[in-house]
Short mmCIF file of C-alpha atoms in Angstrom, two decimals:
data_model
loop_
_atom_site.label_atom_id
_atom_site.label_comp_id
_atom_site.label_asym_id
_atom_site.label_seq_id
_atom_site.Cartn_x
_atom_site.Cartn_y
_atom_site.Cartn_z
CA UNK G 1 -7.43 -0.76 27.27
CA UNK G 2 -7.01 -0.89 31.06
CA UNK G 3 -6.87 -2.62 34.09
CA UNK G 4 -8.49 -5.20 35.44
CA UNK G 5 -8.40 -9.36 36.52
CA UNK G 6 -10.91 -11.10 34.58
CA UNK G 7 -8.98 -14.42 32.51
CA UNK G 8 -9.67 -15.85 29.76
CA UNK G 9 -9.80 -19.19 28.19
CA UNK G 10 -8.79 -19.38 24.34
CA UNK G 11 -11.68 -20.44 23.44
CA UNK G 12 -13.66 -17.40 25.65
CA UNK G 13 -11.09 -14.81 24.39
CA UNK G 14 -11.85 -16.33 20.52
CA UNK G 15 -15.59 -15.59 21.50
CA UNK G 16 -14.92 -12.19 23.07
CA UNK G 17 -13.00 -10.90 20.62
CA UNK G 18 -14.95 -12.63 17.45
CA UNK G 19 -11.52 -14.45 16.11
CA UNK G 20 -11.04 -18.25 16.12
CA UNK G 21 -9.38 -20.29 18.41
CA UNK G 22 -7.44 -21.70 15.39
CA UNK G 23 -6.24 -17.85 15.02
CA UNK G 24 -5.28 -17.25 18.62
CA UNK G 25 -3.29 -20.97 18.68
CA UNK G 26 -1.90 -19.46 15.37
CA UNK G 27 -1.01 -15.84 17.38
CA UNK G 28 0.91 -17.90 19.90
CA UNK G 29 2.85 -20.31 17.72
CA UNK G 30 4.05 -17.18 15.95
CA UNK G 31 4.89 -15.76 18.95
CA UNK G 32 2.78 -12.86 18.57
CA UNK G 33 0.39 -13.22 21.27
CA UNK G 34 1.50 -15.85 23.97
CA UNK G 35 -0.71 -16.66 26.86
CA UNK G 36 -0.14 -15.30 30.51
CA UNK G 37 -0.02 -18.86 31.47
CA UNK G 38 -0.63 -22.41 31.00
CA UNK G 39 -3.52 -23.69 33.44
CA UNK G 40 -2.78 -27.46 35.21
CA UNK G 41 -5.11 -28.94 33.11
CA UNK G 42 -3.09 -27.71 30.16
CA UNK G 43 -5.51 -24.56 28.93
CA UNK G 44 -4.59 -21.24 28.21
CA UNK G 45 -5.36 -18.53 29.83
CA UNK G 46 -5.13 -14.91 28.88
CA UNK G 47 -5.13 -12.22 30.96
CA UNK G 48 -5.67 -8.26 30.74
CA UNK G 49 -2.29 -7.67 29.06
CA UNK G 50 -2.79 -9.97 26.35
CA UNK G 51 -6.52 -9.06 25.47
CA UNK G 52 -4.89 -5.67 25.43
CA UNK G 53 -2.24 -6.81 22.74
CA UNK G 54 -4.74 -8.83 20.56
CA UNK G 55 -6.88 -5.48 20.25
CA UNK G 56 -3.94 -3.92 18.93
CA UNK G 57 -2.78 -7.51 16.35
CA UNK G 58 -6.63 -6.53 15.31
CA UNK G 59 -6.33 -2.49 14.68
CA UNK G 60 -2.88 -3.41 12.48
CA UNK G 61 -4.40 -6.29 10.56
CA UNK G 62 -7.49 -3.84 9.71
CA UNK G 63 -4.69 -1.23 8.54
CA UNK G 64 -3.55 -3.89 6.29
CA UNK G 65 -0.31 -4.82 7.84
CA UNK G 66 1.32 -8.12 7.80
CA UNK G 67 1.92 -10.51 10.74
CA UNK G 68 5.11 -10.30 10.21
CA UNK G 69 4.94 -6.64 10.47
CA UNK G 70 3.01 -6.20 13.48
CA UNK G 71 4.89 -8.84 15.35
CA UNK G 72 7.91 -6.49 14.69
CA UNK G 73 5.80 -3.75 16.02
CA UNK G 74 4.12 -5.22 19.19
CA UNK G 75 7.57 -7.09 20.12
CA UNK G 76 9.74 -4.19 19.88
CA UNK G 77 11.15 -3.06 23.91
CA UNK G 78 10.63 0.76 22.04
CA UNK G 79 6.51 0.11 21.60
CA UNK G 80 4.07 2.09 23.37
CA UNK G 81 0.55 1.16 23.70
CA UNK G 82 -0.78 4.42 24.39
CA UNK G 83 1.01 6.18 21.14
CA UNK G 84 -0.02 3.03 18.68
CA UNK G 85 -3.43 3.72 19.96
CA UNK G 86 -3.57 7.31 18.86
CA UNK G 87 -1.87 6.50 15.96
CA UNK G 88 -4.45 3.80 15.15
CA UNK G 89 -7.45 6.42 15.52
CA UNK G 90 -5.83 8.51 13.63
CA UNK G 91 -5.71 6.50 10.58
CA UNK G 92 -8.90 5.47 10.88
CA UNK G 93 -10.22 9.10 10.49
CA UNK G 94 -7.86 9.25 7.53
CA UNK G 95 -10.06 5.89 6.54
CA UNK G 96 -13.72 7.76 7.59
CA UNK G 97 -12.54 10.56 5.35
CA UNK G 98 -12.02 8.42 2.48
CA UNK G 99 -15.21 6.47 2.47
CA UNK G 100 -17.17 9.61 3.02
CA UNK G 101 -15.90 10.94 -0.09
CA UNK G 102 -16.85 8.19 -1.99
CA UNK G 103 -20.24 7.49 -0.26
CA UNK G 104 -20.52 11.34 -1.56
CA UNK G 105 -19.02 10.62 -5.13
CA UNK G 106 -22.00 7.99 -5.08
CA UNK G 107 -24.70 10.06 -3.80
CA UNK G 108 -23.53 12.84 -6.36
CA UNK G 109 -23.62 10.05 -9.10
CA UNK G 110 -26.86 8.91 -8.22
CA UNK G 111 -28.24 12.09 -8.72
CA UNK G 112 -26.53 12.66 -11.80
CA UNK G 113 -28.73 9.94 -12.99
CA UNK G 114 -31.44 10.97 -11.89
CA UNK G 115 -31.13 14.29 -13.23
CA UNK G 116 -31.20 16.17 -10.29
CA UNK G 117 -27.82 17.55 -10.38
CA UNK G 118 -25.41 17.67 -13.03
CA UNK G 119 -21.78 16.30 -12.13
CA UNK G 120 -18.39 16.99 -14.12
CA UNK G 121 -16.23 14.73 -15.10
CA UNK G 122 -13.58 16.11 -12.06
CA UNK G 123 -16.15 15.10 -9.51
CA UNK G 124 -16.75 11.84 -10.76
CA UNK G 125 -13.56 10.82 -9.90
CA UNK G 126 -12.60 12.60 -6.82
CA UNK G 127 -12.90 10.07 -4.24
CA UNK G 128 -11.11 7.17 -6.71
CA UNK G 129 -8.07 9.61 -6.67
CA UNK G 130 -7.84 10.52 -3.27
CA UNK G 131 -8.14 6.39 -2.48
CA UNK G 132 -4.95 6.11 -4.90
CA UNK G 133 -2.88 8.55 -3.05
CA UNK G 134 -4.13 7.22 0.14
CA UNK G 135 -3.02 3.58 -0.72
CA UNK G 136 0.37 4.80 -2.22
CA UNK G 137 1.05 6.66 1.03
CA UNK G 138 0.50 3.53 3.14
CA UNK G 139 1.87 1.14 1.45
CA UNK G 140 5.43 3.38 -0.13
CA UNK G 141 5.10 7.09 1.65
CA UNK G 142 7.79 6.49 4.33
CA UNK G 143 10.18 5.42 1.62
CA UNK G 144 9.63 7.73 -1.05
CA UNK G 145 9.49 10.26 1.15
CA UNK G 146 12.91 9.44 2.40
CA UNK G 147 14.36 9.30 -0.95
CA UNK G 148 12.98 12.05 -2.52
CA UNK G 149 11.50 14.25 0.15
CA UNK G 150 7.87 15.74 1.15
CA UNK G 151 8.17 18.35 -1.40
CA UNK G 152 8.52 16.49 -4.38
CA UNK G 153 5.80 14.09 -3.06
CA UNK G 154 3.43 16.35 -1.99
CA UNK G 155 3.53 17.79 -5.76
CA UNK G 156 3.19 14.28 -7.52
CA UNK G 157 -0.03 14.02 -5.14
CA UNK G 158 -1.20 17.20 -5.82
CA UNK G 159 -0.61 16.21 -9.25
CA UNK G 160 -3.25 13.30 -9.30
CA UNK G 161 -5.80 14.93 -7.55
CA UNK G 162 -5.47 17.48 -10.63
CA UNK G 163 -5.87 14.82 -13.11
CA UNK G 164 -8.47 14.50 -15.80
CA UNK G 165 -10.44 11.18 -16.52
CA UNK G 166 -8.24 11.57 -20.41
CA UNK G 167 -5.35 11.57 -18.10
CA UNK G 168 -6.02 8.75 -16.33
CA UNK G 169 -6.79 7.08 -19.54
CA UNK G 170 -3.48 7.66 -20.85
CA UNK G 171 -1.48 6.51 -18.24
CA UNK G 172 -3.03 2.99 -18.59
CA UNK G 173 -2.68 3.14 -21.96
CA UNK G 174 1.37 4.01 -21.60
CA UNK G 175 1.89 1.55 -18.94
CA UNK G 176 -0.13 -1.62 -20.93
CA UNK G 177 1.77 -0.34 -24.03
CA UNK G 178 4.74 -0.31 -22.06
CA UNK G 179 4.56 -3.96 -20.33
CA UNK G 180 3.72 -5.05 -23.81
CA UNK G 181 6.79 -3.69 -25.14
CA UNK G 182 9.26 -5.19 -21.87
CA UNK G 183 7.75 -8.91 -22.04
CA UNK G 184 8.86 -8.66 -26.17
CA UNK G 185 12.15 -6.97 -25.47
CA UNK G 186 13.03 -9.47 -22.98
CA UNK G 187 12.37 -12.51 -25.24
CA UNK G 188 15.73 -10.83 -26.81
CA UNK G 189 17.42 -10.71 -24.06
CA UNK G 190 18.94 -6.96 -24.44
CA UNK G 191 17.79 -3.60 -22.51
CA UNK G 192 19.90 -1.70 -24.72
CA UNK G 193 17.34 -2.74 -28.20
CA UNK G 194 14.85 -0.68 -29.62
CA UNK G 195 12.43 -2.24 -28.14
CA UNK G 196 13.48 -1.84 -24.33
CA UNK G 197 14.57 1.50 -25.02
CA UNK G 198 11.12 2.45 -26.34
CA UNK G 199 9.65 0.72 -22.77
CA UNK G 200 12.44 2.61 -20.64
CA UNK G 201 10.64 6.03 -22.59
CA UNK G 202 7.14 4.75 -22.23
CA UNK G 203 7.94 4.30 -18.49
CA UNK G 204 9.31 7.94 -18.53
CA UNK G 205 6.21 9.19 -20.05
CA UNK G 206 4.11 7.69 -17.38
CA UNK G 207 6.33 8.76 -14.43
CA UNK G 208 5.76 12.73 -16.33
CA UNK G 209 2.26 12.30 -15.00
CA UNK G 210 2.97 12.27 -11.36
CA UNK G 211 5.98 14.03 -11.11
CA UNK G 212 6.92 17.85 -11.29
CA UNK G 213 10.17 17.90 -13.31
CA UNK G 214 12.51 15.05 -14.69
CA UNK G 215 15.59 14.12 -14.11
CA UNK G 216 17.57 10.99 -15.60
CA UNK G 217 19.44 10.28 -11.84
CA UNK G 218 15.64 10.15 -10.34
CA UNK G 219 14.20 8.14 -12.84
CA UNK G 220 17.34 5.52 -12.79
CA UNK G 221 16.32 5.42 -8.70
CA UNK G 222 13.22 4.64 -9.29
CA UNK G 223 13.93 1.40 -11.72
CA UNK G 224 16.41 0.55 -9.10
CA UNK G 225 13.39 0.41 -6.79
CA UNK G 226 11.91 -2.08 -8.34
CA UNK G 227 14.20 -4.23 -8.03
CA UNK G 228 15.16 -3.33 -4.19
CA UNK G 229 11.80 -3.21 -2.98
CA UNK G 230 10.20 -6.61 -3.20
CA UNK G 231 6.90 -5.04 -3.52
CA UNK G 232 7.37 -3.38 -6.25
CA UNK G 233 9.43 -6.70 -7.87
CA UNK G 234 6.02 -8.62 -7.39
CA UNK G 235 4.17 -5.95 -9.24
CA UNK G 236 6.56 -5.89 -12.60
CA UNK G 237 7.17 -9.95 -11.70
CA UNK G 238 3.71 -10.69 -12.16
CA UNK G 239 3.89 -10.07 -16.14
CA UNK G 240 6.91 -12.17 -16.17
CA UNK G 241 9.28 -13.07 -14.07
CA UNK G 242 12.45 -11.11 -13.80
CA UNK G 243 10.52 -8.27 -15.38
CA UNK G 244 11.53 -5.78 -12.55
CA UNK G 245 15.14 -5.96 -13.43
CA UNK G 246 15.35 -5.88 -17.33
CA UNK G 247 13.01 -2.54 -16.71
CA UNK G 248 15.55 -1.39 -14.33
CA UNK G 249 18.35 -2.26 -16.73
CA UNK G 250 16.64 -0.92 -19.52
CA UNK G 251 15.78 2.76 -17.97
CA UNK G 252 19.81 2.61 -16.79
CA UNK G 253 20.86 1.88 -20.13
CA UNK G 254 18.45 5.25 -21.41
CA UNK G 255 19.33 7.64 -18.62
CA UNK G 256 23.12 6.82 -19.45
CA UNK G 257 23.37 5.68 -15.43
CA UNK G 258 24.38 1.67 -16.20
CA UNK G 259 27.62 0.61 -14.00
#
Protein backbone atom coordinates (compact mmCIF):
# COMPACT_ATOMS: atom_id res chain seq x y z
CA UNK A 1 0.00 0.00 0.00
CA UNK A 2 1.04 3.54 -0.95
CA UNK A 3 1.96 5.97 -3.30
CA UNK A 4 3.84 6.02 -6.06
CA UNK A 5 3.94 6.16 -10.34
CA UNK A 6 5.42 3.09 -11.56
CA UNK A 7 2.68 1.27 -14.42
CA UNK A 8 2.20 -1.77 -15.21
CA UNK A 9 1.56 -3.93 -18.12
CA UNK A 10 -0.85 -7.06 -17.52
CA UNK A 11 1.42 -9.19 -18.27
CA UNK A 12 4.26 -7.32 -15.72
CA UNK A 13 1.55 -6.93 -13.00
CA UNK A 14 0.70 -11.03 -13.63
CA UNK A 15 4.57 -11.41 -13.00
CA UNK A 16 4.72 -9.03 -10.03
CA UNK A 17 2.09 -10.24 -8.31
CA UNK A 18 2.60 -14.19 -9.27
CA UNK A 19 -1.18 -14.48 -10.86
CA UNK A 20 -1.82 -15.07 -14.58
CA UNK A 21 -2.60 -12.81 -17.12
CA UNK A 22 -5.61 -15.08 -17.91
CA UNK A 23 -6.65 -14.16 -14.11
CA UNK A 24 -6.14 -10.42 -14.32
CA UNK A 25 -8.16 -10.39 -18.03
CA UNK A 26 -10.62 -12.53 -15.89
CA UNK A 27 -10.48 -9.62 -12.81
CA UNK A 28 -11.41 -7.05 -15.42
CA UNK A 29 -14.16 -8.78 -17.37
CA UNK A 30 -15.77 -9.26 -13.97
CA UNK A 31 -15.34 -5.95 -13.26
CA UNK A 32 -13.37 -6.48 -10.27
CA UNK A 33 -10.16 -5.03 -11.13
CA UNK A 34 -10.31 -2.73 -14.30
CA UNK A 35 -7.22 -1.14 -15.65
CA UNK A 36 -6.29 2.64 -15.12
CA UNK A 37 -6.23 2.81 -18.80
CA UNK A 38 -6.04 1.42 -22.15
CA UNK A 39 -2.50 2.25 -23.83
CA UNK A 40 -2.73 3.34 -27.91
CA UNK A 41 -1.44 0.25 -28.84
CA UNK A 42 -4.36 -1.39 -27.07
CA UNK A 43 -2.42 -2.76 -23.65
CA UNK A 44 -3.36 -2.36 -20.29
CA UNK A 45 -1.89 -0.62 -17.97
CA UNK A 46 -2.27 -0.63 -14.24
CA UNK A 47 -1.34 1.80 -12.05
CA UNK A 48 -0.71 2.23 -8.13
CA UNK A 49 -4.44 2.13 -7.30
CA UNK A 50 -5.13 -1.00 -8.94
CA UNK A 51 -1.96 -3.02 -7.75
CA UNK A 52 -3.31 -1.72 -4.49
CA UNK A 53 -6.83 -3.37 -5.10
CA UNK A 54 -5.45 -6.71 -6.53
CA UNK A 55 -3.41 -7.11 -3.13
CA UNK A 56 -6.55 -6.85 -1.42
CA UNK A 57 -8.79 -9.48 -4.41
CA UNK A 58 -5.58 -11.68 -3.11
CA UNK A 59 -5.87 -11.29 0.97
CA UNK A 60 -9.94 -12.15 0.43
CA UNK A 61 -9.42 -15.06 -1.92
CA UNK A 62 -6.75 -16.48 0.74
CA UNK A 63 -9.65 -15.93 3.45
CA UNK A 64 -11.68 -18.08 1.31
CA UNK A 65 -14.15 -15.64 -0.04
CA UNK A 66 -15.84 -15.75 -3.30
CA UNK A 67 -15.42 -13.37 -6.28
CA UNK A 68 -18.55 -12.59 -6.06
CA UNK A 69 -18.10 -11.65 -2.54
CA UNK A 70 -15.16 -9.58 -2.69
CA UNK A 71 -16.33 -7.74 -5.72
CA UNK A 72 -19.24 -6.69 -3.38
CA UNK A 73 -16.64 -5.72 -0.93
CA UNK A 74 -13.96 -3.81 -2.99
CA UNK A 75 -16.90 -2.06 -5.12
CA UNK A 76 -18.85 -0.84 -2.31
CA UNK A 77 -18.56 3.56 -2.11
CA UNK A 78 -18.58 2.48 2.04
CA UNK A 79 -14.98 0.38 1.62
CA UNK A 80 -11.95 1.46 3.25
CA UNK A 81 -8.63 0.22 2.39
CA UNK A 82 -6.95 1.01 5.46
CA UNK A 83 -9.75 -0.86 7.82
CA UNK A 84 -9.90 -4.13 5.31
CA UNK A 85 -6.22 -4.13 5.80
CA UNK A 86 -6.32 -4.42 9.55
CA UNK A 87 -9.02 -6.55 9.32
CA UNK A 88 -7.09 -8.83 6.94
CA UNK A 89 -4.04 -9.09 9.52
CA UNK A 90 -6.14 -9.75 11.91
CA UNK A 91 -7.52 -12.87 10.60
CA UNK A 92 -4.50 -14.02 9.63
CA UNK A 93 -3.25 -14.12 13.29
CA UNK A 94 -6.54 -15.86 14.00
CA UNK A 95 -5.05 -18.29 11.00
CA UNK A 96 -1.17 -18.34 12.71
CA UNK A 97 -2.96 -19.33 15.89
CA UNK A 98 -4.64 -22.16 14.40
CA UNK A 99 -1.80 -23.79 12.60
CA UNK A 100 0.39 -23.39 15.60
CA UNK A 101 -1.89 -25.43 17.52
CA UNK A 102 -1.88 -28.08 15.28
CA UNK A 103 1.87 -27.95 14.33
CA UNK A 104 1.84 -28.43 18.37
CA UNK A 105 -0.93 -31.23 18.38
CA UNK A 106 1.69 -32.86 15.90
CA UNK A 107 4.79 -32.31 17.73
CA UNK A 108 2.89 -33.58 20.96
CA UNK A 109 1.78 -36.67 18.83
CA UNK A 110 5.05 -37.35 17.62
CA UNK A 111 6.31 -37.66 20.87
CA UNK A 112 3.60 -39.66 22.03
CA UNK A 113 5.03 -42.13 19.70
CA UNK A 114 8.01 -41.97 20.56
CA UNK A 115 7.39 -42.36 24.07
CA UNK A 116 8.67 -39.34 25.28
CA UNK A 117 5.59 -37.85 26.55
CA UNK A 118 2.36 -39.29 27.15
CA UNK A 119 -0.72 -37.39 25.52
CA UNK A 120 -4.57 -37.75 26.51
CA UNK A 121 -7.06 -38.28 24.44
CA UNK A 122 -8.29 -34.24 25.06
CA UNK A 123 -5.01 -33.13 23.61
CA UNK A 124 -5.09 -35.17 20.71
CA UNK A 125 -7.77 -33.39 19.43
CA UNK A 126 -7.40 -29.88 20.48
CA UNK A 127 -6.28 -28.20 17.47
CA UNK A 128 -9.03 -30.35 15.11
CA UNK A 129 -11.69 -28.65 17.39
CA UNK A 130 -10.57 -25.30 17.55
CA UNK A 131 -10.21 -25.58 13.36
CA UNK A 132 -14.09 -26.60 13.50
CA UNK A 133 -15.17 -23.63 15.42
CA UNK A 134 -12.88 -21.51 13.48
CA UNK A 135 -14.43 -22.63 10.08
CA UNK A 136 -18.06 -22.44 11.49
CA UNK A 137 -17.36 -18.86 12.59
CA UNK A 138 -16.22 -17.83 9.10
CA UNK A 139 -18.26 -19.32 7.08
CA UNK A 140 -22.03 -18.92 9.49
CA UNK A 141 -20.85 -16.66 12.75
CA UNK A 142 -22.36 -13.36 11.51
CA UNK A 143 -25.65 -15.11 10.97
CA UNK A 144 -26.02 -17.24 13.81
CA UNK A 145 -24.92 -14.78 15.82
CA UNK A 146 -27.65 -12.52 14.65
CA UNK A 147 -30.27 -15.02 15.18
CA UNK A 148 -29.45 -16.39 18.24
CA UNK A 149 -26.94 -14.08 19.86
CA UNK A 150 -23.13 -14.25 21.21
CA UNK A 151 -24.24 -15.89 24.31
CA UNK A 152 -25.79 -18.83 23.11
CA UNK A 153 -22.90 -19.18 20.57
CA UNK A 154 -20.18 -18.64 22.62
CA UNK A 155 -21.63 -21.70 24.83
CA UNK A 156 -22.16 -24.15 21.78
CA UNK A 157 -18.31 -23.29 21.12
CA UNK A 158 -17.31 -23.68 24.41
CA UNK A 159 -19.20 -26.75 24.16
CA UNK A 160 -16.94 -28.41 21.41
CA UNK A 161 -13.83 -27.47 22.71
CA UNK A 162 -15.16 -29.58 25.84
CA UNK A 163 -15.88 -32.53 23.79
CA UNK A 164 -14.51 -36.00 24.13
CA UNK A 165 -13.14 -38.09 21.11
CA UNK A 166 -16.62 -40.68 22.25
CA UNK A 167 -18.42 -37.49 21.66
CA UNK A 168 -17.29 -36.75 18.55
CA UNK A 169 -17.87 -40.29 17.64
CA UNK A 170 -21.41 -40.08 18.38
CA UNK A 171 -22.33 -37.20 16.64
CA UNK A 172 -21.21 -38.85 13.32
CA UNK A 173 -22.80 -41.72 14.18
CA UNK A 174 -26.37 -39.68 14.82
CA UNK A 175 -25.96 -37.60 11.84
CA UNK A 176 -25.02 -40.82 9.23
CA UNK A 177 -27.88 -42.62 11.08
CA UNK A 178 -29.88 -39.71 10.60
CA UNK A 179 -29.26 -38.98 6.67
CA UNK A 180 -29.85 -42.66 6.38
CA UNK A 181 -33.12 -42.40 7.89
CA UNK A 182 -34.24 -38.84 5.66
CA UNK A 183 -33.11 -40.34 2.11
CA UNK A 184 -35.69 -43.59 3.20
CA UNK A 185 -38.38 -41.35 4.60
CA UNK A 186 -38.38 -39.29 1.60
CA UNK A 187 -38.79 -42.22 -0.87
CA UNK A 188 -42.40 -42.01 1.00
CA UNK A 189 -42.91 -38.86 0.48
CA UNK A 190 -44.26 -37.83 4.18
CA UNK A 191 -42.28 -35.83 7.08
CA UNK A 192 -44.97 -36.62 9.34
CA UNK A 193 -43.98 -40.94 9.15
CA UNK A 194 -42.10 -42.74 11.54
CA UNK A 195 -39.40 -42.66 9.78
CA UNK A 196 -38.90 -38.74 9.32
CA UNK A 197 -39.99 -38.25 12.70
CA UNK A 198 -37.25 -40.56 14.01
CA UNK A 199 -34.63 -38.26 11.60
CA UNK A 200 -36.30 -34.89 12.91
CA UNK A 201 -35.19 -36.61 16.72
CA UNK A 202 -31.89 -37.89 15.50
CA UNK A 203 -31.24 -34.31 14.24
CA UNK A 204 -32.33 -33.07 17.76
CA UNK A 205 -29.97 -35.35 19.40
CA UNK A 206 -27.10 -34.06 17.43
CA UNK A 207 -27.98 -30.33 17.78
CA UNK A 208 -27.96 -31.43 22.08
CA UNK A 209 -24.24 -31.66 21.48
CA UNK A 210 -23.52 -28.11 20.65
CA UNK A 211 -26.12 -26.38 22.23
CA UNK A 212 -26.85 -25.38 25.97
CA UNK A 213 -30.61 -25.95 26.34
CA UNK A 214 -33.45 -26.90 23.78
CA UNK A 215 -36.13 -25.40 22.66
CA UNK A 216 -38.69 -26.64 19.85
CA UNK A 217 -39.03 -22.69 18.30
CA UNK A 218 -34.96 -22.81 17.97
CA UNK A 219 -34.69 -26.03 16.59
CA UNK A 220 -37.71 -25.34 13.92
CA UNK A 221 -35.22 -22.07 12.98
CA UNK A 222 -32.62 -23.94 12.44
CA UNK A 223 -34.37 -26.54 9.78
CA UNK A 224 -35.71 -23.41 8.31
CA UNK A 225 -32.06 -22.51 7.77
CA UNK A 226 -31.42 -24.99 5.72
CA UNK A 227 -33.53 -24.28 3.49
CA UNK A 228 -32.91 -20.28 3.51
CA UNK A 229 -29.35 -20.43 3.47
CA UNK A 230 -28.13 -21.96 0.25
CA UNK A 231 -25.12 -23.17 1.96
CA UNK A 232 -26.50 -25.11 4.14
CA UNK A 233 -29.20 -26.48 1.19
CA UNK A 234 -25.97 -27.74 -0.69
CA UNK A 235 -24.80 -29.56 2.37
CA UNK A 236 -28.29 -31.66 3.08
CA UNK A 237 -28.72 -31.47 -1.10
CA UNK A 238 -25.74 -33.36 -1.62
CA UNK A 239 -27.38 -36.74 -0.16
CA UNK A 240 -30.30 -36.06 -2.31
CA UNK A 241 -31.73 -33.45 -3.71
CA UNK A 242 -34.46 -31.59 -1.95
CA UNK A 243 -33.12 -33.16 1.22
CA UNK A 244 -32.85 -29.70 3.02
CA UNK A 245 -36.53 -29.16 2.92
CA UNK A 246 -38.20 -32.57 3.83
CA UNK A 247 -35.62 -32.21 7.02
CA UNK A 248 -37.00 -28.86 7.56
CA UNK A 249 -40.55 -30.13 7.14
CA UNK A 250 -39.95 -33.02 9.09
CA UNK A 251 -38.37 -31.18 12.39
CA UNK A 252 -41.66 -28.61 11.86
CA UNK A 253 -43.93 -31.37 11.83
CA UNK A 254 -42.01 -32.74 15.47
CA UNK A 255 -41.63 -29.39 17.17
CA UNK A 256 -45.50 -28.86 16.43
CA UNK A 257 -44.27 -25.39 14.46
CA UNK A 258 -45.71 -26.53 10.68
CA UNK A 259 -47.93 -23.54 9.07
Amino acid sequence: MGGGTTEYTVQKLGTLAGISTRTLRYYDEFGILKPARINSSGYRIYGQAEVDRLQQILFYRELGLSLESIKDIVTAPSFDGAKALQEHHDKLLEKRKQLNLLIANVEKTLASTEGRITMSDKEKFEGFKQKLIDDNEEKYGQEIREKYGDSAIDQSNQKVKNMTEEQHADIQRLEEEMFESLVDAMEGGDPASVLAQKAADLHRQCLSFYWGTYSKEAHAGVAQMYVDDERFTAYYDKRQPGLAAFLRDAVHHYTGTEK
